[in-house]
Amino acid sequence: MKENKTKVSILVVNYNNAIYLDECLESMFKQSYEHKEVIFLDDSSKDNSQEILKKYKNSIKIVEKNYPKKNIPSHDQL
């Protein structure tokens, strides 16, 4: 039987949800499908999200939002 090697990208968007990050990321890593990548977009969180993400920096791709809020609305401005 041929193994499925299709890569799956999981995008996680965060804004001040540090309380849920460990549980969220650990849940994704426990999934049985191996060909996946986790892309984490942090929307300029003011809590300790960045500190938590540092633990996972070798396992996920972290993108930090650096857009001026007046030009590109973030999820909290829609």
Short mmCIF file of N, CA, C and O in Angstrom, two decimals:
data_model
loop_
_atom_site.label_atom_id
_atom_site.label_comp_id
_atom_site.label_asym_id
_atom_site.label_seq_id
_atom_site.Cartn_x
_atom_site.Cartn_y
_atom_site.Cartn_z
N MET A 1 0.85 -1.18 0.00
CA MET A 1 0.00 0.00 0.00
C MET A 1 0.89 1.24 0.00
O MET A 1 1.82 1.36 0.79
N LYS A 2 0.59 2.19 -0.86
CA LYS A 2 1.39 3.40 -0.99
C LYS A 2 1.06 4.40 0.12
O LYS A 2 -0.10 4.67 0.41
N GLU A 3 2.11 4.94 0.73
CA GLU A 3 1.94 5.90 1.81
C GLU A 3 1.67 7.30 1.24
O GLU A 3 2.30 7.72 0.28
N ASN A 4 0.74 8.01 1.84
CA ASN A 4 0.43 9.38 1.43
C ASN A 4 1.48 10.32 2.01
O ASN A 4 1.64 10.41 3.22
N LYS A 5 2.21 11.02 1.14
CA LYS A 5 3.25 11.94 1.60
C LYS A 5 2.89 13.39 1.27
O LYS A 5 3.76 14.24 1.19
N THR A 6 1.63 13.67 1.12
CA THR A 6 1.19 15.03 0.87
C THR A 6 1.47 15.86 2.12
O THR A 6 1.09 15.48 3.22
N LYS A 7 2.13 16.99 1.92
CA LYS A 7 2.45 17.85 3.05
C LYS A 7 1.24 18.73 3.39
O LYS A 7 0.64 19.33 2.52
N VAL A 8 0.93 18.79 4.65
CA VAL A 8 -0.18 19.59 5.14
C VAL A 8 0.40 20.77 5.93
O VAL A 8 1.29 20.59 6.76
N SER A 9 -0.10 21.96 5.64
CA SER A 9 0.30 23.16 6.38
C SER A 9 -0.82 23.54 7.34
O SER A 9 -1.97 23.64 6.94
N ILE A 10 -0.45 23.75 8.57
CA ILE A 10 -1.41 24.17 9.60
C ILE A 10 -1.06 25.60 9.98
O ILE A 10 0.04 25.86 10.45
N LEU A 11 -1.99 26.50 9.77
CA LEU A 11 -1.78 27.91 10.10
C LEU A 11 -2.53 28.24 11.38
O LEU A 11 -3.73 28.02 11.49
N VAL A 12 -1.80 28.78 12.33
CA VAL A 12 -2.38 29.19 13.61
C VAL A 12 -2.18 30.70 13.73
O VAL A 12 -1.06 31.19 13.61
N VAL A 13 -3.26 31.42 13.95
CA VAL A 13 -3.20 32.86 14.14
C VAL A 13 -3.45 33.14 15.62
O VAL A 13 -4.39 32.61 16.21
N ASN A 14 -2.61 33.97 16.20
CA ASN A 14 -2.69 34.24 17.63
C ASN A 14 -2.67 35.73 17.92
O ASN A 14 -1.93 36.49 17.33
N TYR A 15 -3.49 36.11 18.88
CA TYR A 15 -3.41 37.44 19.47
C TYR A 15 -3.77 37.31 20.95
O TYR A 15 -4.93 37.07 21.30
N ASN A 16 -2.77 37.38 21.81
CA ASN A 16 -2.96 37.34 23.26
C ASN A 16 -3.69 36.08 23.75
O ASN A 16 -4.57 36.16 24.60
N ASN A 17 -3.32 34.93 23.22
CA ASN A 17 -3.91 33.67 23.66
C ASN A 17 -2.86 32.74 24.27
O ASN A 17 -2.91 31.53 24.09
N ALA A 18 -1.93 33.31 24.98
CA ALA A 18 -0.84 32.52 25.56
C ALA A 18 -1.35 31.36 26.41
O ALA A 18 -0.75 30.28 26.41
N ILE A 19 -2.45 31.55 27.08
CA ILE A 19 -3.00 30.52 27.96
C ILE A 19 -3.33 29.22 27.21
O ILE A 19 -3.32 28.14 27.78
N TYR A 20 -3.58 29.31 25.89
CA TYR A 20 -3.96 28.14 25.10
C TYR A 20 -2.83 27.59 24.21
O TYR A 20 -2.99 26.54 23.60
N LEU A 21 -1.72 28.28 24.11
CA LEU A 21 -0.70 27.92 23.12
C LEU A 21 -0.09 26.55 23.34
O LEU A 21 0.05 25.78 22.38
N ASP A 22 0.33 26.23 24.54
CA ASP A 22 0.94 24.92 24.79
C ASP A 22 -0.02 23.79 24.39
O ASP A 22 0.36 22.86 23.69
N GLU A 23 -1.25 23.88 24.83
CA GLU A 23 -2.24 22.84 24.52
C GLU A 23 -2.48 22.75 23.02
O GLU A 23 -2.55 21.65 22.46
N CYS A 24 -2.59 23.88 22.36
CA CYS A 24 -2.82 23.92 20.91
C CYS A 24 -1.67 23.25 20.16
O CYS A 24 -1.89 22.36 19.33
N LEU A 25 -0.45 23.67 20.44
CA LEU A 25 0.70 23.14 19.72
C LEU A 25 0.96 21.67 20.04
O LEU A 25 1.24 20.87 19.15
N GLU A 26 0.86 21.31 21.30
CA GLU A 26 1.07 19.91 21.67
C GLU A 26 0.05 19.00 20.99
O GLU A 26 0.37 17.90 20.57
N SER A 27 -1.16 19.47 20.87
CA SER A 27 -2.21 18.69 20.19
C SER A 27 -1.84 18.45 18.72
O SER A 27 -2.01 17.34 18.20
N MET A 28 -1.32 19.46 18.06
CA MET A 28 -0.92 19.30 16.66
C MET A 28 0.24 18.32 16.51
O MET A 28 0.27 17.52 15.58
N PHE A 29 1.19 18.36 17.42
CA PHE A 29 2.34 17.46 17.34
C PHE A 29 1.96 16.01 17.64
O PHE A 29 2.64 15.10 17.21
N LYS A 30 0.89 15.80 18.36
CA LYS A 30 0.45 14.45 18.70
C LYS A 30 -0.32 13.77 17.56
O LYS A 30 -0.57 12.57 17.63
N GLN A 31 -0.69 14.51 16.55
CA GLN A 31 -1.42 13.93 15.43
C GLN A 31 -0.56 12.87 14.74
O GLN A 31 0.66 13.03 14.64
N SER A 32 -1.17 11.84 14.25
CA SER A 32 -0.42 10.74 13.66
C SER A 32 0.13 11.05 12.27
O SER A 32 1.09 10.41 11.83
N TYR A 33 -0.45 12.01 11.58
CA TYR A 33 0.03 12.34 10.24
C TYR A 33 1.37 13.06 10.37
O TYR A 33 1.49 14.09 11.03
N GLU A 34 2.40 12.52 9.73
CA GLU A 34 3.76 13.03 9.94
C GLU A 34 4.17 14.15 9.00
O GLU A 34 5.05 14.94 9.33
N HIS A 35 3.59 14.24 7.84
CA HIS A 35 4.03 15.20 6.83
C HIS A 35 3.28 16.52 6.98
O HIS A 35 2.41 16.86 6.19
N LYS A 36 3.63 17.24 8.03
CA LYS A 36 2.93 18.49 8.31
C LYS A 36 3.93 19.55 8.73
O LYS A 36 5.02 19.26 9.19
N GLU A 37 3.51 20.79 8.54
CA GLU A 37 4.27 21.93 9.04
C GLU A 37 3.30 22.82 9.79
O GLU A 37 2.12 22.90 9.45
N VAL A 38 3.79 23.47 10.81
CA VAL A 38 2.97 24.39 11.59
C VAL A 38 3.53 25.79 11.37
O VAL A 38 4.70 26.05 11.61
N ILE A 39 2.67 26.67 10.87
CA ILE A 39 3.04 28.06 10.66
C ILE A 39 2.24 28.88 11.65
O ILE A 39 1.02 28.79 11.70
N PHE A 40 2.94 29.63 12.45
CA PHE A 40 2.31 30.38 13.54
C PHE A 40 2.44 31.86 13.28
O PHE A 40 3.54 32.39 13.18
N LEU A 41 1.31 32.54 13.13
CA LEU A 41 1.28 33.99 12.92
C LEU A 41 0.86 34.67 14.21
O LEU A 41 -0.24 34.48 14.69
N ASP A 42 1.79 35.43 14.77
CA ASP A 42 1.47 36.18 15.98
C ASP A 42 1.16 37.62 15.59
O ASP A 42 1.95 38.29 14.95
N ASP A 43 0.01 38.08 15.99
CA ASP A 43 -0.49 39.41 15.62
C ASP A 43 -0.15 40.44 16.70
O ASP A 43 -1.01 41.03 17.31
N SER A 44 1.14 40.60 16.96
CA SER A 44 1.65 41.59 17.92
C SER A 44 1.04 41.40 19.32
O SER A 44 0.58 42.35 19.95
N SER A 45 1.07 40.18 19.80
CA SER A 45 0.52 39.89 21.13
C SER A 45 1.23 40.70 22.20
O SER A 45 2.43 40.95 22.13
N LYS A 46 0.47 41.07 23.21
CA LYS A 46 0.99 41.84 24.34
C LYS A 46 1.18 40.96 25.59
O LYS A 46 1.66 41.43 26.60
N ASP A 47 0.76 39.71 25.50
CA ASP A 47 0.93 38.81 26.64
C ASP A 47 2.26 38.05 26.48
O ASP A 47 3.13 38.48 25.75
N ASN A 48 2.41 36.92 27.12
CA ASN A 48 3.66 36.18 27.04
C ASN A 48 3.67 35.11 25.95
O ASN A 48 4.39 34.12 26.03
N SER A 49 2.91 35.33 24.89
CA SER A 49 2.87 34.38 23.77
C SER A 49 4.25 34.13 23.19
O SER A 49 4.61 32.98 22.90
N GLN A 50 5.03 35.17 23.00
CA GLN A 50 6.35 35.01 22.40
C GLN A 50 7.27 34.14 23.26
O GLN A 50 8.05 33.36 22.73
N GLU A 51 7.17 34.25 24.56
CA GLU A 51 7.98 33.42 25.45
C GLU A 51 7.61 31.95 25.30
O GLU A 51 8.49 31.08 25.29
N ILE A 52 6.35 31.67 25.18
CA ILE A 52 5.90 30.29 25.00
C ILE A 52 6.34 29.75 23.65
O ILE A 52 6.82 28.62 23.53
N LEU A 53 6.24 30.56 22.62
CA LEU A 53 6.62 30.13 21.28
C LEU A 53 8.11 29.81 21.17
O LEU A 53 8.50 28.96 20.36
N LYS A 54 8.93 30.44 21.98
CA LYS A 54 10.37 30.17 21.94
C LYS A 54 10.67 28.70 22.21
O LYS A 54 11.63 28.14 21.69
N LYS A 55 9.83 28.05 23.01
CA LYS A 55 10.03 26.62 23.31
C LYS A 55 9.86 25.76 22.06
O LYS A 55 10.40 24.66 21.99
N TYR A 56 9.11 26.26 21.09
CA TYR A 56 8.77 25.49 19.90
C TYR A 56 9.49 25.97 18.64
O TYR A 56 9.20 25.51 17.55
N LYS A 57 10.42 26.88 18.77
CA LYS A 57 11.02 27.54 17.61
C LYS A 57 11.69 26.57 16.64
O LYS A 57 11.80 26.88 15.46
N ASN A 58 12.09 25.41 17.09
CA ASN A 58 12.69 24.43 16.19
C ASN A 58 11.66 23.52 15.52
O ASN A 58 12.01 22.77 14.61
N SER A 59 10.42 23.60 15.95
CA SER A 59 9.37 22.73 15.42
C SER A 59 8.33 23.45 14.59
O SER A 59 7.54 22.80 13.91
N ILE A 60 8.29 24.77 14.68
CA ILE A 60 7.28 25.53 13.95
C ILE A 60 7.93 26.71 13.24
O ILE A 60 9.04 27.12 13.58
N LYS A 61 7.22 27.24 12.26
CA LYS A 61 7.64 28.47 11.61
C LYS A 61 6.86 29.60 12.26
O LYS A 61 5.63 29.57 12.32
N ILE A 62 7.56 30.61 12.74
CA ILE A 62 6.92 31.73 13.42
C ILE A 62 7.00 32.96 12.53
O ILE A 62 8.07 33.33 12.08
N VAL A 63 5.84 33.56 12.30
CA VAL A 63 5.76 34.80 11.54
C VAL A 63 5.18 35.85 12.47
O VAL A 63 4.12 35.65 13.05
N GLU A 64 5.91 36.94 12.62
CA GLU A 64 5.41 38.03 13.46
C GLU A 64 4.85 39.12 12.58
O GLU A 64 5.48 39.51 11.60
N LYS A 65 3.71 39.61 12.94
CA LYS A 65 3.08 40.68 12.18
C LYS A 65 3.83 41.97 12.44
O LYS A 65 3.98 42.38 13.58
N ASN A 66 4.27 42.61 11.39
CA ASN A 66 4.95 43.89 11.50
C ASN A 66 4.31 44.95 10.61
O ASN A 66 4.96 45.86 10.15
N TYR A 67 3.04 44.78 10.33
CA TYR A 67 2.35 45.71 9.46
C TYR A 67 1.84 46.91 10.26
O TYR A 67 1.37 46.74 11.38
N PRO A 68 1.88 48.09 9.67
CA PRO A 68 1.24 49.23 10.35
C PRO A 68 -0.26 49.00 10.41
O PRO A 68 -0.88 48.69 9.41
N LYS A 69 -0.83 49.12 11.56
CA LYS A 69 -2.26 48.84 11.72
C LYS A 69 -3.15 49.74 10.90
O LYS A 69 -4.25 49.39 10.55
N LYS A 70 -2.68 50.93 10.54
CA LYS A 70 -3.52 51.83 9.77
C LYS A 70 -3.67 51.39 8.31
O LYS A 70 -4.59 51.79 7.64
N ASN A 71 -2.76 50.54 7.83
CA ASN A 71 -2.81 50.12 6.43
C ASN A 71 -3.45 48.77 6.21
O ASN A 71 -4.16 48.56 5.25
N ILE A 72 -3.19 47.81 7.08
CA ILE A 72 -3.71 46.47 6.92
C ILE A 72 -4.44 46.11 8.22
O ILE A 72 -3.82 46.00 9.27
N PRO A 73 -5.75 45.92 8.15
CA PRO A 73 -6.49 45.61 9.39
C PRO A 73 -6.13 44.24 9.91
O PRO A 73 -5.90 43.31 9.15
N SER A 74 -6.02 44.12 11.19
CA SER A 74 -5.81 42.82 11.82
C SER A 74 -7.17 42.27 12.23
O SER A 74 -8.20 42.93 12.10
N HIS A 75 -7.18 41.06 12.74
CA HIS A 75 -8.45 40.41 13.09
C HIS A 75 -9.24 41.22 14.12
O HIS A 75 -10.46 41.17 14.14
N ASP A 76 -8.58 41.96 14.99
CA ASP A 76 -9.29 42.71 16.02
C ASP A 76 -9.82 44.05 15.52
O ASP A 76 -10.51 44.76 16.24
N GLN A 77 -9.52 44.40 14.27
CA GLN A 77 -9.99 45.66 13.71
C GLN A 77 -11.10 45.48 12.68
O GLN A 77 -11.59 46.45 12.14
N LEU A 78 -11.44 44.25 12.37
CA LEU A 78 -12.47 44.00 11.34
C LEU A 78 -13.86 44.15 11.90
O LEU A 78 -14.14 44.01 13.02
#
